Short mmCIF file of C-alpha atoms and ligand atoms in Angstrom, two decimals:
data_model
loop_
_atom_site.label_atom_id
_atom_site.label_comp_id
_atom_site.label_asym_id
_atom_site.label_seq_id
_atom_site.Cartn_x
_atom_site.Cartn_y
_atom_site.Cartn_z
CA UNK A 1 -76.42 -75.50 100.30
CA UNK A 2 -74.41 -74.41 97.12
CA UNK A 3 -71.89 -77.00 96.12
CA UNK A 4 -68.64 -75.61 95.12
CA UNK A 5 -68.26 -75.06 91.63
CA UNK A 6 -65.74 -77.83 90.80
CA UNK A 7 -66.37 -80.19 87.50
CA UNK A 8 -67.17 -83.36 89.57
CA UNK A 9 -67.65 -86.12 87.02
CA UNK A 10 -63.56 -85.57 85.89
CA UNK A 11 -62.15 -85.02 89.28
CA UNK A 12 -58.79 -86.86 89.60
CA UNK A 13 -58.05 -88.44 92.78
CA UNK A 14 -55.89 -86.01 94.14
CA UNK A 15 -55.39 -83.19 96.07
CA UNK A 16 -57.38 -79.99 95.95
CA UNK A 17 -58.22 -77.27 98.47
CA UNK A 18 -60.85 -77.07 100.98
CA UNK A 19 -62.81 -74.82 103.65
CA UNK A 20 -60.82 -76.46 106.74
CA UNK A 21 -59.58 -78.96 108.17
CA UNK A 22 -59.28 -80.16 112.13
CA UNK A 23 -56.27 -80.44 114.36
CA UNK A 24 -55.99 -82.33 117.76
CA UNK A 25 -52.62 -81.75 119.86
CA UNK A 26 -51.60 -84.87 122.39
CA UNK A 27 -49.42 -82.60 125.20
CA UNK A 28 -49.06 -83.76 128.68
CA UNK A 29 -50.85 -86.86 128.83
CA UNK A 30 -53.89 -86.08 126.98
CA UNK A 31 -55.41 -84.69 123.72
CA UNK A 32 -57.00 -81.49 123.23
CA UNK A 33 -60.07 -80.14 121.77
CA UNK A 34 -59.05 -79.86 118.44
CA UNK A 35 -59.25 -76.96 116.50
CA UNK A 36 -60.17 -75.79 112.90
CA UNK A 37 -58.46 -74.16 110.67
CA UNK A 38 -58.42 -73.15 106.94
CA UNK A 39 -54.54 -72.87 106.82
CA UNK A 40 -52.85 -75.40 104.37
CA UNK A 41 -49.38 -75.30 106.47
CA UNK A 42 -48.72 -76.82 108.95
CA UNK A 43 -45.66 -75.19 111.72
CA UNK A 44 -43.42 -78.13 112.98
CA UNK A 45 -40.52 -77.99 114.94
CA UNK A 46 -37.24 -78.78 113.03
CA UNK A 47 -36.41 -81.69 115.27
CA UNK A 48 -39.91 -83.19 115.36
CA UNK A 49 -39.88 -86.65 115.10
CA UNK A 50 -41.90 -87.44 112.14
CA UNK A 51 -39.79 -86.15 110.25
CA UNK A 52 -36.49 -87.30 111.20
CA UNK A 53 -37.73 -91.17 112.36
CA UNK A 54 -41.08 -91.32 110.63
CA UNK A 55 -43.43 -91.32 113.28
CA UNK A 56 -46.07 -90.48 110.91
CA UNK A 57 -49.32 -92.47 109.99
CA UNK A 58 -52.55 -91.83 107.66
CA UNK A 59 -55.59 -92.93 107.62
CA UNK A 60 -58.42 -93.21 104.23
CA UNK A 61 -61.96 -93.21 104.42
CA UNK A 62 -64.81 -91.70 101.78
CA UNK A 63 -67.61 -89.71 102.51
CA UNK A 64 -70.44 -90.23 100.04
CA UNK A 65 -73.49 -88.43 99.04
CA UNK A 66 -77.12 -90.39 98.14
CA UNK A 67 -79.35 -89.88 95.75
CA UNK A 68 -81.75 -88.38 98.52
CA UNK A 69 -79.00 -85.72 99.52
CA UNK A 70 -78.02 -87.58 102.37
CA UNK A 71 -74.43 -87.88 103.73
CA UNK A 72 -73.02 -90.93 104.57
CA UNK A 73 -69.87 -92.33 106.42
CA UNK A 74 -68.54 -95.90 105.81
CA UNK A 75 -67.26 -98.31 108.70
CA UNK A 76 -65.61 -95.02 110.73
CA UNK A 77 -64.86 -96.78 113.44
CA UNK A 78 -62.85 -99.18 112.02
CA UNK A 79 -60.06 -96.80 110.51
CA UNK A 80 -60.12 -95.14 114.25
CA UNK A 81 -59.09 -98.69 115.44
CA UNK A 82 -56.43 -98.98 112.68
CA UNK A 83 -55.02 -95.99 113.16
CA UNK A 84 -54.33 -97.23 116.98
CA UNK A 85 -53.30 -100.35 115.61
CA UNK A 86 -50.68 -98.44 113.83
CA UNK A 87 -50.10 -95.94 116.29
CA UNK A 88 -48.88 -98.74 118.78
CA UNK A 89 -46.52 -100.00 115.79
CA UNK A 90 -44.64 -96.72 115.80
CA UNK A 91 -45.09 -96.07 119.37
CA UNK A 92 -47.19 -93.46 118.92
CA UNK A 93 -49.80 -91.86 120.81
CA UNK A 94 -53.20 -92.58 118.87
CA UNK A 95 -56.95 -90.49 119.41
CA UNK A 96 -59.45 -92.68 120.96
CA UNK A 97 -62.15 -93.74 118.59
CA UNK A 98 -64.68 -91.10 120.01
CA UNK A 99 -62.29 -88.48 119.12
CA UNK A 100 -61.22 -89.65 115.36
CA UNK A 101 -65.05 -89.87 114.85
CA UNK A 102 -65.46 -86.24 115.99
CA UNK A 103 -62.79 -85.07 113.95
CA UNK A 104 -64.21 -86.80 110.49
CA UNK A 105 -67.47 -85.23 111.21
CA UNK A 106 -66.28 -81.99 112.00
CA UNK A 107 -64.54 -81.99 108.89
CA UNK A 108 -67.12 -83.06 106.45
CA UNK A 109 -69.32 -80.25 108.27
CA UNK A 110 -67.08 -77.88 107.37
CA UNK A 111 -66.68 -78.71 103.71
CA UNK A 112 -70.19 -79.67 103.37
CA UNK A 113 -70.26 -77.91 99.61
CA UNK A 114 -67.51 -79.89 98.58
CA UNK A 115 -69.18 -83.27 98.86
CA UNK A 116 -69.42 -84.39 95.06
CA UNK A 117 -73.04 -85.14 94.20
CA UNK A 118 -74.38 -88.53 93.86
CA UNK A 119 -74.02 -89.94 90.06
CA UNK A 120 -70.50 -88.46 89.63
CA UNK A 121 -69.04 -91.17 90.79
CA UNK A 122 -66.60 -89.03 93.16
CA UNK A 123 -66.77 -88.96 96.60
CA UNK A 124 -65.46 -86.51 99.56
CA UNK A 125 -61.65 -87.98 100.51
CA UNK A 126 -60.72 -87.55 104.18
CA UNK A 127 -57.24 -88.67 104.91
CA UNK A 128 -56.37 -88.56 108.82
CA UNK A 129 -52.98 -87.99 109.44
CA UNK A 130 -51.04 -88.74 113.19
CA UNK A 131 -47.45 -86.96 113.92
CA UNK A 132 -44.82 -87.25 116.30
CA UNK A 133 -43.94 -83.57 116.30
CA UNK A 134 -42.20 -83.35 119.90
CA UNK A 135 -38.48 -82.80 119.31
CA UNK A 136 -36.17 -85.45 119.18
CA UNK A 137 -32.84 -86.35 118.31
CA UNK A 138 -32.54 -89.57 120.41
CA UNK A 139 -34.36 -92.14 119.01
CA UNK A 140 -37.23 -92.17 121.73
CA UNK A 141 -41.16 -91.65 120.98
CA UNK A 142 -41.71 -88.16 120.61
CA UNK A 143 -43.67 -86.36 123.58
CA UNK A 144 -46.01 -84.63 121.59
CA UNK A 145 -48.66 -85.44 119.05
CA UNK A 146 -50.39 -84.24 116.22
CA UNK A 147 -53.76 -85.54 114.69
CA UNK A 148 -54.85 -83.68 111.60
CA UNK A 149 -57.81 -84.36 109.69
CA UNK A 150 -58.45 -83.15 106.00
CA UNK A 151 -60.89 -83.20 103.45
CA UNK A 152 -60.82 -83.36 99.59
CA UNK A 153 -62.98 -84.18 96.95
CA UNK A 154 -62.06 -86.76 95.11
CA UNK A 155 -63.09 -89.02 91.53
CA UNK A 156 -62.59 -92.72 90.51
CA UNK A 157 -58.61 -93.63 91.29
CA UNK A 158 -58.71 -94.73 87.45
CA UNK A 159 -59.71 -92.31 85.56
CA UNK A 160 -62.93 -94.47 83.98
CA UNK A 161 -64.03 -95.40 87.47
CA UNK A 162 -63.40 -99.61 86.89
CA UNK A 163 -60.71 -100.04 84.35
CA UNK A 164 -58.70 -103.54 84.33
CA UNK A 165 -55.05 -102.67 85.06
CA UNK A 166 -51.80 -105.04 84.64
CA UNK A 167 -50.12 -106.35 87.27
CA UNK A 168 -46.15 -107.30 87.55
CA UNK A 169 -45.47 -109.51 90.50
CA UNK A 170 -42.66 -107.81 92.37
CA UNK A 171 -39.84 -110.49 92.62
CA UNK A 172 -37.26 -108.42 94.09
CA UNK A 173 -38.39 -105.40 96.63
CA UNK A 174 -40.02 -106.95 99.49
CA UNK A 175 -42.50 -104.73 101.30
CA UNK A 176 -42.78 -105.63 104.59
CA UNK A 177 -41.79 -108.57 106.38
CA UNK A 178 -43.29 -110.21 109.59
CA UNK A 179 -42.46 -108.47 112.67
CA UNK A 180 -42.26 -105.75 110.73
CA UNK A 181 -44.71 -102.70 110.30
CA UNK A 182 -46.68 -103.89 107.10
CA UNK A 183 -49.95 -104.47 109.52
CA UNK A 184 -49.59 -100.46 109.90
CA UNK A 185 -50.72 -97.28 107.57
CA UNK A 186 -46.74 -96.52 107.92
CA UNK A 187 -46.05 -93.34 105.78
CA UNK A 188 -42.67 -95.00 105.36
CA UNK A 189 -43.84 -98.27 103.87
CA UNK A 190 -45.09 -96.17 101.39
CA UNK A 191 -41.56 -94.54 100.40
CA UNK A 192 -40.18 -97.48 100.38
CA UNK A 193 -42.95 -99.03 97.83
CA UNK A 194 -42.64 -96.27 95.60
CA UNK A 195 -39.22 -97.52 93.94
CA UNK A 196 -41.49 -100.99 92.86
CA UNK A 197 -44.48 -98.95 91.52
CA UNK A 198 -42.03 -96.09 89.72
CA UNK A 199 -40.69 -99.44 88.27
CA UNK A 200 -43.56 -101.17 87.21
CA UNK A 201 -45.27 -98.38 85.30
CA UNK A 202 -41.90 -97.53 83.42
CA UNK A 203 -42.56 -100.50 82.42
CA UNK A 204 -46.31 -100.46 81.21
CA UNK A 205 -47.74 -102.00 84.12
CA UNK A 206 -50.54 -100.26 86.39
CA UNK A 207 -48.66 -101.79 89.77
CA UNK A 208 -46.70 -104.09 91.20
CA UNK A 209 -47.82 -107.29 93.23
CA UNK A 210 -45.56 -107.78 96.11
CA UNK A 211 -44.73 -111.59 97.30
CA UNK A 212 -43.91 -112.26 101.38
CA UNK A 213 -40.60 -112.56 102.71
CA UNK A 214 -40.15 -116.00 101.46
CA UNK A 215 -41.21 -115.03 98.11
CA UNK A 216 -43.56 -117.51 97.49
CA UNK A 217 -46.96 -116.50 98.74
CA UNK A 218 -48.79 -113.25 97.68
CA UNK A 219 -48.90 -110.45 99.97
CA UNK A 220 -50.57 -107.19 98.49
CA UNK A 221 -50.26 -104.24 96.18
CA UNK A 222 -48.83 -101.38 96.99
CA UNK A 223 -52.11 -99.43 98.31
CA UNK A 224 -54.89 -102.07 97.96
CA UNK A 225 -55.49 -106.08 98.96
CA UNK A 226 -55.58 -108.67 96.67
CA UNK A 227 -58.06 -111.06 95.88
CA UNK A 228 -58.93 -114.16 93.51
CA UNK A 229 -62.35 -115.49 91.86
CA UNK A 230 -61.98 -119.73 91.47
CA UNK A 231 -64.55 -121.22 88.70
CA UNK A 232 -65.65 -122.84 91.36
CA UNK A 233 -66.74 -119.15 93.11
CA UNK A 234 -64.46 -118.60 96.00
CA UNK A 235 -63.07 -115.94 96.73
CA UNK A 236 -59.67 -116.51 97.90
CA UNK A 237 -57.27 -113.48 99.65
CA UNK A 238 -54.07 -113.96 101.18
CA UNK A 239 -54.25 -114.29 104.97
CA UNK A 240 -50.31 -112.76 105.89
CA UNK A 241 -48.31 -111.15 108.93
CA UNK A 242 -47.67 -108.40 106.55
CA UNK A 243 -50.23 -107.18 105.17
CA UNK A 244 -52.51 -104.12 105.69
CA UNK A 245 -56.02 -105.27 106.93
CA UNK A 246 -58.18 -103.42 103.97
CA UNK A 247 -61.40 -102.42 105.32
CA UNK A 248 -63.01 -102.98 101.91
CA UNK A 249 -61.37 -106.31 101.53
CA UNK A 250 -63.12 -107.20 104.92
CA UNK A 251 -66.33 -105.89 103.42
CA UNK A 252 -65.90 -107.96 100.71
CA UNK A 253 -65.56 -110.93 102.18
CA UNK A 254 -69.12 -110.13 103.79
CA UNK A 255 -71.11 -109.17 100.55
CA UNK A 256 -69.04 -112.26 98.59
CA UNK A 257 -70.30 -114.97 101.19
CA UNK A 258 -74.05 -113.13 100.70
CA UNK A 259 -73.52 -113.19 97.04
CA UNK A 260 -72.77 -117.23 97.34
CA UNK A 261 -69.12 -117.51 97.21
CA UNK A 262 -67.36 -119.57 99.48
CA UNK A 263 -64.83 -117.38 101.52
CA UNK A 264 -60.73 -118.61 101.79
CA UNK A 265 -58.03 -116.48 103.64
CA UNK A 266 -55.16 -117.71 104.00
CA UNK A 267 -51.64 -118.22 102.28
CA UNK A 268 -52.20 -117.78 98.68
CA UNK A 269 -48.90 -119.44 96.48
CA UNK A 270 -48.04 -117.41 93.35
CA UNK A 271 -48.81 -120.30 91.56
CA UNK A 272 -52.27 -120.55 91.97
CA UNK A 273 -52.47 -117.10 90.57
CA UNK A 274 -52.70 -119.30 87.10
CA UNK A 275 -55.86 -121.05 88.76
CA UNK A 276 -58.13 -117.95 89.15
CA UNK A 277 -60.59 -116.64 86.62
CA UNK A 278 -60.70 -113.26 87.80
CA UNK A 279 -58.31 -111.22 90.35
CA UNK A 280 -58.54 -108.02 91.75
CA UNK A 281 -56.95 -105.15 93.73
CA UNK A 282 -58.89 -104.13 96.68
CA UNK A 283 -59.13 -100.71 98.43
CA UNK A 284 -61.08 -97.27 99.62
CA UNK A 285 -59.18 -95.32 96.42
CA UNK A 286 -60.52 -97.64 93.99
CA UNK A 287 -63.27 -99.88 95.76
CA UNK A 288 -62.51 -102.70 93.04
CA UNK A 289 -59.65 -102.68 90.22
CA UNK A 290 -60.41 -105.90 88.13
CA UNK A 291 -56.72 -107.31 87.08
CA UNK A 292 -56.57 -107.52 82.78
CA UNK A 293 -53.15 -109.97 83.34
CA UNK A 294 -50.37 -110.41 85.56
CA UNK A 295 -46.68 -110.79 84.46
CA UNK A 296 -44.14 -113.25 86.78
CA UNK A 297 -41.27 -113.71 85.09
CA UNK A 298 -41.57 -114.89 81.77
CA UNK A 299 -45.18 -115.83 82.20
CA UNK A 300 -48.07 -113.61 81.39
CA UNK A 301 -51.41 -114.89 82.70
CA UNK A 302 -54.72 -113.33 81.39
CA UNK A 303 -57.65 -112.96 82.74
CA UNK A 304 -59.77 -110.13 80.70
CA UNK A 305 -58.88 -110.95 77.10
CA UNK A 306 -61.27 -108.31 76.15
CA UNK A 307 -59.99 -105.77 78.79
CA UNK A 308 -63.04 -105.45 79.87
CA UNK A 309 -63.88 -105.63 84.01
CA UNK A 310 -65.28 -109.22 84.23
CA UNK A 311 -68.50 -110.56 85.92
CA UNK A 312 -67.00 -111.38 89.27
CA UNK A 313 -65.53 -108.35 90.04
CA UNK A 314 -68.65 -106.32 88.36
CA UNK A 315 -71.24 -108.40 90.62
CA UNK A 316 -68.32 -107.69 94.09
CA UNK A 317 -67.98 -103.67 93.13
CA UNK A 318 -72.06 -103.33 92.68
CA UNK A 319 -73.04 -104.85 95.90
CA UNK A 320 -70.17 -102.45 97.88
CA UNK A 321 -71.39 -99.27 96.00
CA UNK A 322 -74.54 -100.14 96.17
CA UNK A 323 -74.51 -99.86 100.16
CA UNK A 324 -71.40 -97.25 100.13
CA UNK A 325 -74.18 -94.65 97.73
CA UNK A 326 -76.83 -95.62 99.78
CA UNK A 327 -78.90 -97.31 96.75
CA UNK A 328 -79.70 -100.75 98.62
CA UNK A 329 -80.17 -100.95 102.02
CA UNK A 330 -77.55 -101.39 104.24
CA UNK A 331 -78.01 -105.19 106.60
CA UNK A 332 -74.30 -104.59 108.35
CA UNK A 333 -74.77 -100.88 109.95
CA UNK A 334 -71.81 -100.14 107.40
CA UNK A 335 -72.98 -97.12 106.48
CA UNK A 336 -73.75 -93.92 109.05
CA UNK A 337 -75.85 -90.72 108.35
CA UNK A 338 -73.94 -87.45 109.21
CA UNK A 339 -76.58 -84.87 109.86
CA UNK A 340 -76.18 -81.06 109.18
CA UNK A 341 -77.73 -78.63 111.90
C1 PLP B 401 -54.95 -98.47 102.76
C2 PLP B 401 -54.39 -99.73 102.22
C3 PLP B 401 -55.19 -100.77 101.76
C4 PLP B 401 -56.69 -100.63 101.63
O1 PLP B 401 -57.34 -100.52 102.85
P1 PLP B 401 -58.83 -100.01 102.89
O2 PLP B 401 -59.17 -100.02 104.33
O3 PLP B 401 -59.65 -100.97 102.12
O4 PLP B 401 -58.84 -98.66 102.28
C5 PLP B 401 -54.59 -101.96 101.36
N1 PLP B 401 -53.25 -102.11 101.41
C6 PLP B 401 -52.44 -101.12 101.82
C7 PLP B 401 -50.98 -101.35 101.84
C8 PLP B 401 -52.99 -99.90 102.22
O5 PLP B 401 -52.19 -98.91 102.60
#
């Protein structure tokens, strides 16, 4: 098959039109059979209630191509079971796994010649989107559902692929609390984040590190997990009611206990962000972004004088690749072939 004639090695991570995408309606108890579609609109009612009390949620998962030609899927399953988790946050009806699994591969079928070839470094985007679109003006759950499922090619989140970024711990905005909906791919949360990271890089800074409600422990970043490399190798990630559970911090966490380190989650006090020698940001957008330095307050603490990724983080985003591309064999049953009739 002919791949679409896009310049893949420069593609930004962003938005940019495909064949089709799928659409599955929840009406009267159950969901449909989905349908495609190569419209970019969607029609919603002007009282739906995603729109009015933000009974939306997303999903993000890559689709990548081997060397061999062959398609793979990474760890499907477990953004179908996140998106129930945070379907049941926001009261919301959710697909069952079978169905979100249908949908992705239905979608990469039908934009089969927009899956960037293997060496580019890109990868095909699918973002899964659920949406209360029964009307509503009473706060209530909505009676009617929409689960959409698009594809789009995307590149590296930074534009090298693994550049070290600058952090500025957040000492103000709080993100999410517990009780709260930070456990959940909220599209909300993410409005309400975007004041901190509009913030941060007026002010030179890649993103902003958010603390917990108490402001003393680390949380997250506004999009990705955090995580910290001791000199004495472990790899240390705050375990919080309030954070999102990153699939590719949990992957991590495997390949980092393989690769020797010894494995802490659990509350992680901004001050022992002085006592790592690496830190990263964690997520599907950018795998791995090592952490250059981190600002709190006054203090600046360094961790890539050269601005250059460093060894830890190097060694973590190899072995994930490495099984993501399909280079090195896959022990965890990660990874899942989508074949083409
Ligand atoms: C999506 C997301 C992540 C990363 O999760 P992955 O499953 O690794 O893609 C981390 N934090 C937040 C707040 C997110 O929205």
């Amino acid at each position: 098959m002919d791949k679409a004639q896009l310049d893949y090695a420069s593609l930004p991570f962003g938005y940019q039109k495909t064949d089709m995408n799928v659409r599955y309606t929840w009406r009267n108890g159950e969901w449909d059979q989905g349908i495609e579609t190569d419209s970019e609109q969607l029609p919603l009612h002007i009282a739906a209630s995603c729109l009015h009390y933000g009974q939306a949620a997303f999903e993000g998962l890559k689709i990548y191509e081997t060397q061999d030609g062959r398609t793979l899927s990474f760890r499907v399953e477990d953004n179908a079971r996140r998106m129930q988790h945070s379907a049941r946050q926001l009261s919301m009806q959710a697909p069952s796994v079978e169905i979100f699994v249908e949908a992705v591969e239905r979608v990469v079928k039908a934009n089969r010649r927009f899956i960037p070839p293997y060496g580019t470094g890109a990868a095909l985007y699918i973002r899964p989107l659920l949406l209360g679109t029964g009307a509503r003006i009473g706060v209530a759950p909505a009676d009617e559902y929409l689960f959409l499922v698009l594809a789009t090619p995307v590149g590296p989140y930074f534009k090298n692929g693994f550049t070290p970024t600058k952090l500025i711990v957040e000492d103000q905005l709080v993100r999410a609390a517990p009780g709260g909906v930070g456990t959940a791919k909220a599209g909300g949360n993410y409005a309400a984040g975007m004041r901190a990271t509009v913030k941060a890089r007026s002010n030179g800074y890649g993103e902003a590190l958010y603390l917990d409600a108490t402001k003393s422990y680390i949380d997250e970043l506004g999009a990705a997990n955090f995580f910290g490399i001791t000199k004495d190798n472990k790899y240390v990630t705050p375990q919080s009611e309030s954070i999102l559970k990153s699939i590719t911090n949990d992957s991590l966490r495997t390949l980092a206990k393989d690769l020797g380190y010894t494995i802490e989650q659990r509350p992680v006090h901004v001050d022992e962000l002085f006592q790592f020698v690496e830190t990263g940001a964690c997520g599907t957008a950018a795998v791995i972004t090592p952490v250059e330095s981190i600002t709190w307050g006054q203090e600046t603490i360094t961790y890539l004088a050269d601005g250059q990724p460093g060894p830890h983080c190097t060694k973590l985003y190899k072995a994930l690749t490495d099984i993501q591309f399909g280079v090195k064999e896959d022990p965890y049953g990660w990874t899942k072939e989508i074949v083409f009739d």
